[in-house]
PDB file of C-alpha atoms in Angstrom:
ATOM      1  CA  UNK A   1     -16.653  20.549  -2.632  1.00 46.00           C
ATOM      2  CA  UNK A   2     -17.694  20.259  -5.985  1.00 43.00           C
ATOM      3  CA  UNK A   3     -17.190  16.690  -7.478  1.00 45.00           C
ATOM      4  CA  UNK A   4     -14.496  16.680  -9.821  1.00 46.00           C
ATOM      5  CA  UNK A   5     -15.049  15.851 -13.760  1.00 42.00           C
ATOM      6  CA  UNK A   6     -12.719  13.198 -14.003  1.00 48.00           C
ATOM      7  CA  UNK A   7     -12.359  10.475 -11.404  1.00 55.00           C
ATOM      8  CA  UNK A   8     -10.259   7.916 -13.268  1.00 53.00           C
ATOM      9  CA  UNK A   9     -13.178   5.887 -14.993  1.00 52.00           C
ATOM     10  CA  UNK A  10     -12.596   5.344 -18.721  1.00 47.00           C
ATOM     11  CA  UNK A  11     -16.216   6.085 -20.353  1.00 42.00           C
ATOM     12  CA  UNK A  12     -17.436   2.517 -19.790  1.00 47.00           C
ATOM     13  CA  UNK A  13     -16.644   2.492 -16.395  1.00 54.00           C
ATOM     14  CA  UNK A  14     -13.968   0.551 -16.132  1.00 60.00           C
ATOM     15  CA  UNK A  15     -11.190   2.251 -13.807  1.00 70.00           C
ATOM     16  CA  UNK A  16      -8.374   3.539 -15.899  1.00 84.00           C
ATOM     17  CA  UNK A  17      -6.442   4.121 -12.256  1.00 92.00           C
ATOM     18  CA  UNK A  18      -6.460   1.659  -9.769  1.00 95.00           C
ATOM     19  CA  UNK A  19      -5.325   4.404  -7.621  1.00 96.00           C
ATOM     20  CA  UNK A  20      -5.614   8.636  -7.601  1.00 96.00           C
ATOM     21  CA  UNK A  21      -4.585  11.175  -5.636  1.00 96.00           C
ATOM     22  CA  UNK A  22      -5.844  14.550  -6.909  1.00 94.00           C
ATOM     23  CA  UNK A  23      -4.328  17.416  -5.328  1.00 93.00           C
ATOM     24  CA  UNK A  24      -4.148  16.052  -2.084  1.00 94.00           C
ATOM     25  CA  UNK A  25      -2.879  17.910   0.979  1.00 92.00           C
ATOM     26  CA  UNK A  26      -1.690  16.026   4.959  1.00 94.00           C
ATOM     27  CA  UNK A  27      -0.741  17.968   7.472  1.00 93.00           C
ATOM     28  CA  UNK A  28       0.299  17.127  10.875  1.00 92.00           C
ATOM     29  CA  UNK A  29      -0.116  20.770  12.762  1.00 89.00           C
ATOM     30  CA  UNK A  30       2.011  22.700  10.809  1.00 89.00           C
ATOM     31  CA  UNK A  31       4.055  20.192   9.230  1.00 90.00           C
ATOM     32  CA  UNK A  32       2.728  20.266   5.659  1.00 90.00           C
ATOM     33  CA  UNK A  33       3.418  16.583   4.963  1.00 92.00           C
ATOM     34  CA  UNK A  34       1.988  16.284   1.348  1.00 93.00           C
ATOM     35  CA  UNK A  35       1.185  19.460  -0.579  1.00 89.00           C
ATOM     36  CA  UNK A  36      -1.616  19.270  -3.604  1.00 90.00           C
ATOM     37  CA  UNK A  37       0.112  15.680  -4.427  1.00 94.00           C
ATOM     38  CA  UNK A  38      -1.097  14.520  -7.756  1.00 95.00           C
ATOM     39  CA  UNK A  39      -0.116  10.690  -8.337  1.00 95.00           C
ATOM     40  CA  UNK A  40      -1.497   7.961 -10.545  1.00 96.00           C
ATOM     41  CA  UNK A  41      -1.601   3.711 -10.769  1.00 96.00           C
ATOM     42  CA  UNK A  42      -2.547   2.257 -12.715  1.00 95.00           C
ATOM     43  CA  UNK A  43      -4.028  -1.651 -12.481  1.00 94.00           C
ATOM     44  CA  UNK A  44      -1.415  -4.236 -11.891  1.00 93.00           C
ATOM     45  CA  UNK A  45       0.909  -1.628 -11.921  1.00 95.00           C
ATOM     46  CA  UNK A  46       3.828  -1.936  -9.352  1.00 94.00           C
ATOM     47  CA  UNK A  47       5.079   1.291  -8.166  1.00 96.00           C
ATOM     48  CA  UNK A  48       8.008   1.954  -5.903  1.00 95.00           C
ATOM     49  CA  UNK A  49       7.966   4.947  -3.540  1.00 96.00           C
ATOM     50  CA  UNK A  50      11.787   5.904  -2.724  1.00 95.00           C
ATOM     51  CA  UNK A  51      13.021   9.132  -1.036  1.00 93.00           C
ATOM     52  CA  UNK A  52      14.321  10.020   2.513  1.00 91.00           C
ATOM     53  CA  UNK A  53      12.855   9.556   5.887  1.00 88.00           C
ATOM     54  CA  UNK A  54       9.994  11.978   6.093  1.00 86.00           C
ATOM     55  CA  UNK A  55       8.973  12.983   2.487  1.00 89.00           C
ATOM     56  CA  UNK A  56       5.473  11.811   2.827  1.00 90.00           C
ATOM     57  CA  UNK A  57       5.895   7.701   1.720  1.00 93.00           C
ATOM     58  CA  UNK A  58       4.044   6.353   4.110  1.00 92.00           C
ATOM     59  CA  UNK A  59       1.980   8.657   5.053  1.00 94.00           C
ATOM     60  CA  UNK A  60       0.236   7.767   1.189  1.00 95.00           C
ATOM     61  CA  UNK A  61      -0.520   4.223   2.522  1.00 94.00           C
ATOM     62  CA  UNK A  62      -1.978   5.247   5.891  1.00 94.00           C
ATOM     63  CA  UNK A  63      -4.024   7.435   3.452  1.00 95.00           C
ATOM     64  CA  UNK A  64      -4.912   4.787   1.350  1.00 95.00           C
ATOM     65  CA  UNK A  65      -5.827   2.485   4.737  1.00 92.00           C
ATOM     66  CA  UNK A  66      -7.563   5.342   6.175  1.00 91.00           C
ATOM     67  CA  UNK A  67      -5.114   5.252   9.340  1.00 91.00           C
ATOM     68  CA  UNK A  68      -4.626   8.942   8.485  1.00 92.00           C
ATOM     69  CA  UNK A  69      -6.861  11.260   6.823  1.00 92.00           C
ATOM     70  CA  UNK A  70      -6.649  13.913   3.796  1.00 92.00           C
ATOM     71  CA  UNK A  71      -6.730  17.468   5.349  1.00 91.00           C
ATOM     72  CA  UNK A  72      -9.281  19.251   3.596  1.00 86.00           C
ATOM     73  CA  UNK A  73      -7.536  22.818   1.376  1.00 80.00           C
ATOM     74  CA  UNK A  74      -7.442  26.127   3.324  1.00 78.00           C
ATOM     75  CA  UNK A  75      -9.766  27.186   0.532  1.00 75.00           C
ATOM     76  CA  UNK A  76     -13.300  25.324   0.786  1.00 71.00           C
ATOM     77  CA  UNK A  77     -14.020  26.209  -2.906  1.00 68.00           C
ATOM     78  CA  UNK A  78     -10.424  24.824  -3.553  1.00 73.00           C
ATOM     79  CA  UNK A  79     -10.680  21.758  -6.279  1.00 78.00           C
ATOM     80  CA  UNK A  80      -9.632  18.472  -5.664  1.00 81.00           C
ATOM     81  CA  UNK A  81      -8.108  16.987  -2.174  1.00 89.00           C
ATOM     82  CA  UNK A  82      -9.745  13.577  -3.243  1.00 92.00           C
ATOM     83  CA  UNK A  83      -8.100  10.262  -3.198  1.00 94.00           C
ATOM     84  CA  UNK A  84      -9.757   7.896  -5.471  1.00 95.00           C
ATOM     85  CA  UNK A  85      -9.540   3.883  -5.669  1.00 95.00           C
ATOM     86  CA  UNK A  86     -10.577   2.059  -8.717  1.00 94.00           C
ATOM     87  CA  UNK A  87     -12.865   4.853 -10.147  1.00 91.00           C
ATOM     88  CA  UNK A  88     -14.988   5.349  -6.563  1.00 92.00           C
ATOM     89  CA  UNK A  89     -13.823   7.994  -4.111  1.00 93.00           C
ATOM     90  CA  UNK A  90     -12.344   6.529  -1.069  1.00 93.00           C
ATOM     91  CA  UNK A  91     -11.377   9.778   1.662  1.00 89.00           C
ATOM     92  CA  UNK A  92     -14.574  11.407   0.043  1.00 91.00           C
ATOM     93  CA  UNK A  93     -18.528  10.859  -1.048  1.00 91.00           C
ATOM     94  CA  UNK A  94     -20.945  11.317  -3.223  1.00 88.00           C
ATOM     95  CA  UNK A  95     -24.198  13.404  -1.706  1.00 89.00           C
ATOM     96  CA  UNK A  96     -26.076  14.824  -4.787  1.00 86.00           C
ATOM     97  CA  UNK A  97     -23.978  16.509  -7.143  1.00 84.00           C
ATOM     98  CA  UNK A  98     -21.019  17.175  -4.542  1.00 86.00           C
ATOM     99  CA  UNK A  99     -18.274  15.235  -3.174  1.00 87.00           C
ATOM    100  CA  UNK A 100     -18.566  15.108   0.956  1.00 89.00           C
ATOM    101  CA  UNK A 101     -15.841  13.849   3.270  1.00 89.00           C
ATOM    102  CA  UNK A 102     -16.250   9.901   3.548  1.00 91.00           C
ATOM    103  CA  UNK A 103     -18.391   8.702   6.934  1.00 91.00           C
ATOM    104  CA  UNK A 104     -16.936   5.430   8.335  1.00 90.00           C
ATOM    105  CA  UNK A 105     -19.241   2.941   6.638  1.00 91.00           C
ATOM    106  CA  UNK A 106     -18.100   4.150   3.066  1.00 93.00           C
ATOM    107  CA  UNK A 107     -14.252   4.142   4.535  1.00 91.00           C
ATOM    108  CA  UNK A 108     -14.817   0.161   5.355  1.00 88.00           C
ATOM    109  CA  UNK A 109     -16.542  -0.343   2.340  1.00 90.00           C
ATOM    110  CA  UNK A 110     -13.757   1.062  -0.549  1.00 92.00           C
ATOM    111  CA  UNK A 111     -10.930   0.174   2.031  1.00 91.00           C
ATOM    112  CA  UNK A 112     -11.930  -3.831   1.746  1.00 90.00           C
ATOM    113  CA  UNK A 113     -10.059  -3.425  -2.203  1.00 93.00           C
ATOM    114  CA  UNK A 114      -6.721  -2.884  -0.028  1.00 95.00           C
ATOM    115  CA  UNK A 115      -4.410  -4.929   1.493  1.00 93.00           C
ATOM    116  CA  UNK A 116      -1.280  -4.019   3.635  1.00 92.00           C
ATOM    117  CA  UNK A 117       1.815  -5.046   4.953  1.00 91.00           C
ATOM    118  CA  UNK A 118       3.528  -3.453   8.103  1.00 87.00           C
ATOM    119  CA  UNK A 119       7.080  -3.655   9.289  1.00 85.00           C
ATOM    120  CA  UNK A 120       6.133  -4.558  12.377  1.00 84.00           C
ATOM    121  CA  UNK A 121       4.210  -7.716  11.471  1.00 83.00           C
ATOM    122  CA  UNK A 122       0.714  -7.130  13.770  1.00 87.00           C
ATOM    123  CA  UNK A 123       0.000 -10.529  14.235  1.00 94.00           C
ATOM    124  CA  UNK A 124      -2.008 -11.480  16.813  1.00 95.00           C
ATOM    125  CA  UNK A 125      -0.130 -12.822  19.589  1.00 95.00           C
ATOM    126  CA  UNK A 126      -2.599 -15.050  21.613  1.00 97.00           C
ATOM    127  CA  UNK A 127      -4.064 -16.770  18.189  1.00 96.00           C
ATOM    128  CA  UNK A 128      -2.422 -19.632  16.025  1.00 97.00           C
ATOM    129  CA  UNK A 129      -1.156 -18.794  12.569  1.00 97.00           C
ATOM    130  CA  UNK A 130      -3.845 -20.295  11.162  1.00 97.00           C
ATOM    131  CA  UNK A 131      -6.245 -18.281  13.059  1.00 97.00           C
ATOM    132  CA  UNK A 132      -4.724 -15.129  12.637  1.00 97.00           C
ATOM    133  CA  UNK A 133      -4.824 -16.017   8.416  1.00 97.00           C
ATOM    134  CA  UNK A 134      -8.779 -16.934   8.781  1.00 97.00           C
ATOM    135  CA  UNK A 135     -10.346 -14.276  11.413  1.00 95.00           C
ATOM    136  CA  UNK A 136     -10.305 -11.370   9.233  1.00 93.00           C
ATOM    137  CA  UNK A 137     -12.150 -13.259   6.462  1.00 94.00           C
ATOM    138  CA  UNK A 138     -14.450 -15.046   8.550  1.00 95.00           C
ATOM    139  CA  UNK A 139     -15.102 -11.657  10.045  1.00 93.00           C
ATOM    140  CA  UNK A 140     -14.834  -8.897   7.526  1.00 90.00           C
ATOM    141  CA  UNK A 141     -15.648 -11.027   4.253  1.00 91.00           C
ATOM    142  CA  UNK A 142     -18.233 -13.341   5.788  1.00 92.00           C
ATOM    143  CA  UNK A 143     -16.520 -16.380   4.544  1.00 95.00           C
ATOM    144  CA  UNK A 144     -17.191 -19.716   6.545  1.00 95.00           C
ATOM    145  CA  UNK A 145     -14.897 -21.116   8.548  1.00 96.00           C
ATOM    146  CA  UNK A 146     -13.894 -23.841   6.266  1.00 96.00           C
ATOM    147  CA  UNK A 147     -13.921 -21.586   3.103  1.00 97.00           C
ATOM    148  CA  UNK A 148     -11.103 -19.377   5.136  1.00 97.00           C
ATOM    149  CA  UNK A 149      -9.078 -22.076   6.330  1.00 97.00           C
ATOM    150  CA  UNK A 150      -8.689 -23.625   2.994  1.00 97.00           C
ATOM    151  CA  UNK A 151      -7.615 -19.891   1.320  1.00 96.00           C
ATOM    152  CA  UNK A 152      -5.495 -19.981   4.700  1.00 97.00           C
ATOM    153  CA  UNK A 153      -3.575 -23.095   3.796  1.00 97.00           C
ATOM    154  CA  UNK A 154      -2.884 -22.214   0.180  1.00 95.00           C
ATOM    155  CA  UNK A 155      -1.371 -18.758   1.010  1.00 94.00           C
ATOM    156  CA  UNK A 156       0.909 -20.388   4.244  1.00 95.00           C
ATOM    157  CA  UNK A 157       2.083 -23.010   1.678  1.00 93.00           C
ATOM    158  CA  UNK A 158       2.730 -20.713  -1.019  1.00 90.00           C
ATOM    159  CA  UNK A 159       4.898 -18.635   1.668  1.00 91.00           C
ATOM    160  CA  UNK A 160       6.666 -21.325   2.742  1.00 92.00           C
ATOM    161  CA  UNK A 161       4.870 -22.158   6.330  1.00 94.00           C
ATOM    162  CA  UNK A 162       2.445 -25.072   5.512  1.00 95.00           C
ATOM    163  CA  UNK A 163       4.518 -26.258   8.594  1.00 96.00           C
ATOM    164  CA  UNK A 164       4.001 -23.777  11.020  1.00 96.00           C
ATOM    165  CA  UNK A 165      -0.009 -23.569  11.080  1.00 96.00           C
ATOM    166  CA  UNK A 166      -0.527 -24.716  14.172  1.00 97.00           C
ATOM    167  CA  UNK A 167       2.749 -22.190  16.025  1.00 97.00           C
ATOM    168  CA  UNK A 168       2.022 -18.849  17.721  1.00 97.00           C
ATOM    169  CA  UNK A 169       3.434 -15.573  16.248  1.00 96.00           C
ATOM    170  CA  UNK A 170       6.520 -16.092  19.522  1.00 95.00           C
ATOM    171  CA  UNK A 171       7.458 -19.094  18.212  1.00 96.00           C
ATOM    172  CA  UNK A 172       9.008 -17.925  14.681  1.00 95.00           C
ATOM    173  CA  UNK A 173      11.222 -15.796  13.645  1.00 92.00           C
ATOM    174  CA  UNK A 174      10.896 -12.556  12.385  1.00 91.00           C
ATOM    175  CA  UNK A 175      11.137 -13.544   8.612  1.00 91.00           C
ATOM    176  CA  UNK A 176       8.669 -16.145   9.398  1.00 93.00           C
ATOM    177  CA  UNK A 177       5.700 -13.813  10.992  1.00 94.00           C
ATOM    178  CA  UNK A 178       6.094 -11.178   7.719  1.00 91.00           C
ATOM    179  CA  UNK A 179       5.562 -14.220   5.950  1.00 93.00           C
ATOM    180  CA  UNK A 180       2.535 -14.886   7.799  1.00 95.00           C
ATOM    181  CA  UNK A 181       1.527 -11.129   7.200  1.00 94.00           C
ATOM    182  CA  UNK A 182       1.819 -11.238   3.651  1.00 93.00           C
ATOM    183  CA  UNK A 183      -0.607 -14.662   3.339  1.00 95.00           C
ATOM    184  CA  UNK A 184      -2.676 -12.801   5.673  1.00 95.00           C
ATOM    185  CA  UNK A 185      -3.463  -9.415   3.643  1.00 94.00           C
ATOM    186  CA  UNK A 186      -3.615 -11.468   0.652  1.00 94.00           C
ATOM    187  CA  UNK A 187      -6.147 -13.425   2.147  1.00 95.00           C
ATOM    188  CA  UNK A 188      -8.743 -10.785   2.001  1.00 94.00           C
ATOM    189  CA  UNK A 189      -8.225 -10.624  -2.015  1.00 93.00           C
ATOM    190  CA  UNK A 190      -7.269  -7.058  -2.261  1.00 94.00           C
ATOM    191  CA  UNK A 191      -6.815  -5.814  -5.469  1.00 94.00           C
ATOM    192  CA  UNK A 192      -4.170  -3.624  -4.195  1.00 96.00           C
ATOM    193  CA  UNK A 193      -1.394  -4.725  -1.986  1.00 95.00           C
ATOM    194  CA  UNK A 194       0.452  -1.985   0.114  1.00 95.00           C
ATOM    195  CA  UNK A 195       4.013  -2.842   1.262  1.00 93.00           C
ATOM    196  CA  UNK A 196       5.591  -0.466   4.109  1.00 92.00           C
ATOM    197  CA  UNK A 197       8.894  -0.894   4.909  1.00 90.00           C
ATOM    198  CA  UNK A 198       8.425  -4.732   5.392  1.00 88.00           C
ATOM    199  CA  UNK A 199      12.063  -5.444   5.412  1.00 87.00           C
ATOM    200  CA  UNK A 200      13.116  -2.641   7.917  1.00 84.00           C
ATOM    201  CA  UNK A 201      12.384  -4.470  10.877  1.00 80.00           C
ATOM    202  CA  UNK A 202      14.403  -8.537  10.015  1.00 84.00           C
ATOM    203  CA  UNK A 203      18.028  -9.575  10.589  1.00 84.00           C
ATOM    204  CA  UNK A 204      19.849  -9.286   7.085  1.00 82.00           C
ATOM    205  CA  UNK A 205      19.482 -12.420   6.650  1.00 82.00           C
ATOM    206  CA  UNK A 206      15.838 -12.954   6.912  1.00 84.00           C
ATOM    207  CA  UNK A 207      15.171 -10.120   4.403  1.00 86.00           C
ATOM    208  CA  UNK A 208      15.957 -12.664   1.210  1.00 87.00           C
ATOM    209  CA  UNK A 209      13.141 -15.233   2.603  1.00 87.00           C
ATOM    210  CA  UNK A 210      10.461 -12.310   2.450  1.00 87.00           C
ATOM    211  CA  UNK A 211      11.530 -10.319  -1.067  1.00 88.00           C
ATOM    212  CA  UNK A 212      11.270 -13.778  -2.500  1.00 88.00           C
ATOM    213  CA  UNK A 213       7.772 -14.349  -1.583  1.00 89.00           C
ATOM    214  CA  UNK A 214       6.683 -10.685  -2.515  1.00 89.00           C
ATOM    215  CA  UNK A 215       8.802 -11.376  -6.011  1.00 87.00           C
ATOM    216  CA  UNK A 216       6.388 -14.656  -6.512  1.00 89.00           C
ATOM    217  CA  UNK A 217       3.206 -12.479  -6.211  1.00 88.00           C
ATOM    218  CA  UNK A 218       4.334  -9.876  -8.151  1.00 87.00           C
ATOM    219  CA  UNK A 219       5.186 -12.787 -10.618  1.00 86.00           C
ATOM    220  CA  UNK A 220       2.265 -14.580 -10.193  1.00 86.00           C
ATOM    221  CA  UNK A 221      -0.772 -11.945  -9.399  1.00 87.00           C
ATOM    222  CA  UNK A 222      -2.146  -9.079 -11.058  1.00 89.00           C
ATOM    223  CA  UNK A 223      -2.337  -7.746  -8.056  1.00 93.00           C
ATOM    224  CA  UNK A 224      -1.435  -3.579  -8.329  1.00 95.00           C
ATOM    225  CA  UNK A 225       1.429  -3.058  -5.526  1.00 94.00           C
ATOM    226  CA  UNK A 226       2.450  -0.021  -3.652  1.00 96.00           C
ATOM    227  CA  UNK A 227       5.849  -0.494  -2.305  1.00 93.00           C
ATOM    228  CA  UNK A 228       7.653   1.682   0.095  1.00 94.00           C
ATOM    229  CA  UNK A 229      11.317   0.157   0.341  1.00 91.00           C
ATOM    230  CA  UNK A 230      14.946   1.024   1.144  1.00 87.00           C
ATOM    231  CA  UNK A 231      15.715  -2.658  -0.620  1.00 88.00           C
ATOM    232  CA  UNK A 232      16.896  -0.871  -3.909  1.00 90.00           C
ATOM    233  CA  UNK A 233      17.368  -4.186  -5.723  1.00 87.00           C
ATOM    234  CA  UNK A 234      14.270  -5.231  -4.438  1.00 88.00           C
ATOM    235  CA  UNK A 235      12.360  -1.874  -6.315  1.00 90.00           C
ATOM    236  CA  UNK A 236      14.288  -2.368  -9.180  1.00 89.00           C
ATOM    237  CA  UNK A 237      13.140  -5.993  -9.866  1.00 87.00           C
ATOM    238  CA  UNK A 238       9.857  -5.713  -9.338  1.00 89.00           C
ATOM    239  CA  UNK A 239       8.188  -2.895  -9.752  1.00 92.00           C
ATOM    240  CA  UNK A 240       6.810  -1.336 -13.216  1.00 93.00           C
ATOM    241  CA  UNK A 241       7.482   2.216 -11.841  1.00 96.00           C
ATOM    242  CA  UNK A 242       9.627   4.690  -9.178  1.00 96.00           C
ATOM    243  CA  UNK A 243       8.594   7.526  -8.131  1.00 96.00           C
ATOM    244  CA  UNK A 244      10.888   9.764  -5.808  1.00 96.00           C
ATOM    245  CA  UNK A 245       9.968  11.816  -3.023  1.00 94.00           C
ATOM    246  CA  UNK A 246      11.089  14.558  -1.398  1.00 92.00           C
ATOM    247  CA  UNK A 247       8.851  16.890   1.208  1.00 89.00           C
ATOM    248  CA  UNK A 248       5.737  16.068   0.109  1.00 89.00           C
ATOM    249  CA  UNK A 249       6.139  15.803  -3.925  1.00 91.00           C
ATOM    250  CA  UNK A 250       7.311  13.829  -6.326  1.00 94.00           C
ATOM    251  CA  UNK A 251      10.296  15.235  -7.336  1.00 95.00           C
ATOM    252  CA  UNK A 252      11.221  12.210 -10.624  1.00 96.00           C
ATOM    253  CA  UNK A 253       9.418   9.112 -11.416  1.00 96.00           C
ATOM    254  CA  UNK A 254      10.634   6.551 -14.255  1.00 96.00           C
ATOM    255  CA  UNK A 255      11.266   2.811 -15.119  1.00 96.00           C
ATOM    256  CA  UNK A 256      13.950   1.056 -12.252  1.00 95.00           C
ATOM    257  CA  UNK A 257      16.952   1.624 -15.118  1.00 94.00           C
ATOM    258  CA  UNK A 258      16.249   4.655 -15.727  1.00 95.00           C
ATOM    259  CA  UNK A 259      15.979   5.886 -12.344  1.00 95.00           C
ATOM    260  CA  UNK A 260      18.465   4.136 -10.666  1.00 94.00           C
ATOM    261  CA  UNK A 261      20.857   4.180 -13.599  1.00 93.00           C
ATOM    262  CA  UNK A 262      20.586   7.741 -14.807  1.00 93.00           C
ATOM    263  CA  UNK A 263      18.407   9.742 -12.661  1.00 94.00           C
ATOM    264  CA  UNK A 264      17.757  13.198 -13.665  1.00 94.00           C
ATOM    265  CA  UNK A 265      17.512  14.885 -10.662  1.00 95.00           C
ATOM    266  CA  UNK A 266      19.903  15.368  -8.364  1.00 95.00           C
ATOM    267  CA  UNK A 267      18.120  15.485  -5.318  1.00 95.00           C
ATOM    268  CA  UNK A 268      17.578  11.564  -6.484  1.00 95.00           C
ATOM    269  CA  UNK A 269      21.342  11.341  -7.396  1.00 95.00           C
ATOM    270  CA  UNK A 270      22.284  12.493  -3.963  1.00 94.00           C
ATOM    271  CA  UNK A 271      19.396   9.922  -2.197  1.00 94.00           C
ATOM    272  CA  UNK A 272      20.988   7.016  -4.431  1.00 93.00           C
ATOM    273  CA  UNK A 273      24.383   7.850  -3.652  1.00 92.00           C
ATOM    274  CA  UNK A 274      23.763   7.634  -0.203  1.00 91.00           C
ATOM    275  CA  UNK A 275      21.151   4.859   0.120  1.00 88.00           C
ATOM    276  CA  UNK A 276      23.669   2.494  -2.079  1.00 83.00           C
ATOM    277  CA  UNK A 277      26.867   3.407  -0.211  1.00 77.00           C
ATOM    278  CA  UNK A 278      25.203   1.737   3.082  1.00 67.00           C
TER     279      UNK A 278
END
């Protein structure tokens, strides 16, 4: 694959995107998933990926975490099918003057700039809350133990659970443990946070506890967030930016008002009318 002319670096090398996506393709067998996707975000953006079950959402983020990986074009001379994170290719790399596809120290290495939060918590149930805020960065960023229990006790406080350091994951409720997720990806300093469905998995009246948190770092961070949500207030205070999906592409993409107030399209209409009426 030749490397591509632009990668998303202004000309002093700062990155103009925090993340790219340049013609990129996922199948599973011959479900084309996403097809030649082109999408851009910027840094400190918040973006909001809406659209119906299926249309590709989160398979972006297990793109972006490497849990999935880009499949290469039909045509090997075929341009782009690169996903780039803050200027540096991340499902690709460089060898000479071509782009090759990423081995798994590179993968680790661009992947430590992201951050991400799963519906389903994946805590680990045999260690403390405090432990499971600290291994990761005594493990993956090399802090000492001290260093990572003090970042560990900032985040729990500023999620509410300065209270619950010392409780297993079984011992609070679900609200609670997605708190505990969110200090624990933002533990690792990620410059990009990646939100999946977080809310999809609490009692209705957990879901509150958690968008307030996330709503205090989007308040209080730079941090550039990736949010994949069927909480349409939710997307529509925080983020910068929706984007709509539908099999594979973006089919509209605007500020919250616009798109949830006038959408264009009606394949969006038709999602909204439907998403809003539940």
């Amino acid at each position: 694959m030749q490397n591509p002319t632009s990668n998303g670096e202004h000309q002093h090398g700062a990155p103009e995107y925090s993340v790219r996506f340049d013609r990129v393709n996922k199948s599973f067998g011959d479900l084309q998933v996403l097809d030649r996707l082109n999408l851009e975000v910027q840094p400190g953006e918040r973006v909001t990926l809406i659209g119906p079950s299926g249309s590709g959402k989160t398979t972006i983020l297990r793109l972006l975490m490497t849990l999935e990986h880009v499949t290469p074009p039909k045509d090997p001379a075929a341009e782009g099918g690169v996903i780039w994170v803050e200027g540096e290719p991340l499902s690709h790399m460089q060898k000479g003057s071509k782009l090759v596809v990423a081995n798994e120290r590179h993968l680790r290495r661009v992947r430590k700039k992201i951050g991400m939060v799963f519906q389903s918590f994946n805590l680990f149930p045999n260690m403390r809350v405090l432990r499971n805020v600290t291994e990761a960065q005594v493990h993956t960023l090399g802090r000492s133990k001290d260093e990572a229990e003090a970042k560990a006790r900032e985040l729990l406080d500023l999620v509410g659970l300065s209270d619950k350091v010392d409780n297993y994951p079984s011992q609070l409720s679900g609200g609670q443990q997605q708190r505990v997720a969110i200090a624990r990806a933002l533990a690792m300093d990620p410059d990009i946070l990646l939100l999946d469905e977080v809310t999809s998995a609490l009692d209705p009246e957990l879901v509150a506890d958690v968008l307030g948190v996330l709503r205090d770092v989007a308040d209080t961070t730079s941090i550039t967030m990736l949010i994949v949500t069927h909480e349409m207030g939710f997307a529509r205070d925080v983020s910068n930016r929706v984007m709509m999906f539908d099999r594979g592409q973006i089919v509209e993409q605007g500020a919250p008002d616009e798109i949830f107030s006038d959408p264009r399209e009606a394949r969006t209409q038709d999602f909204l009318r439907a998403v809003l009426a539940e």
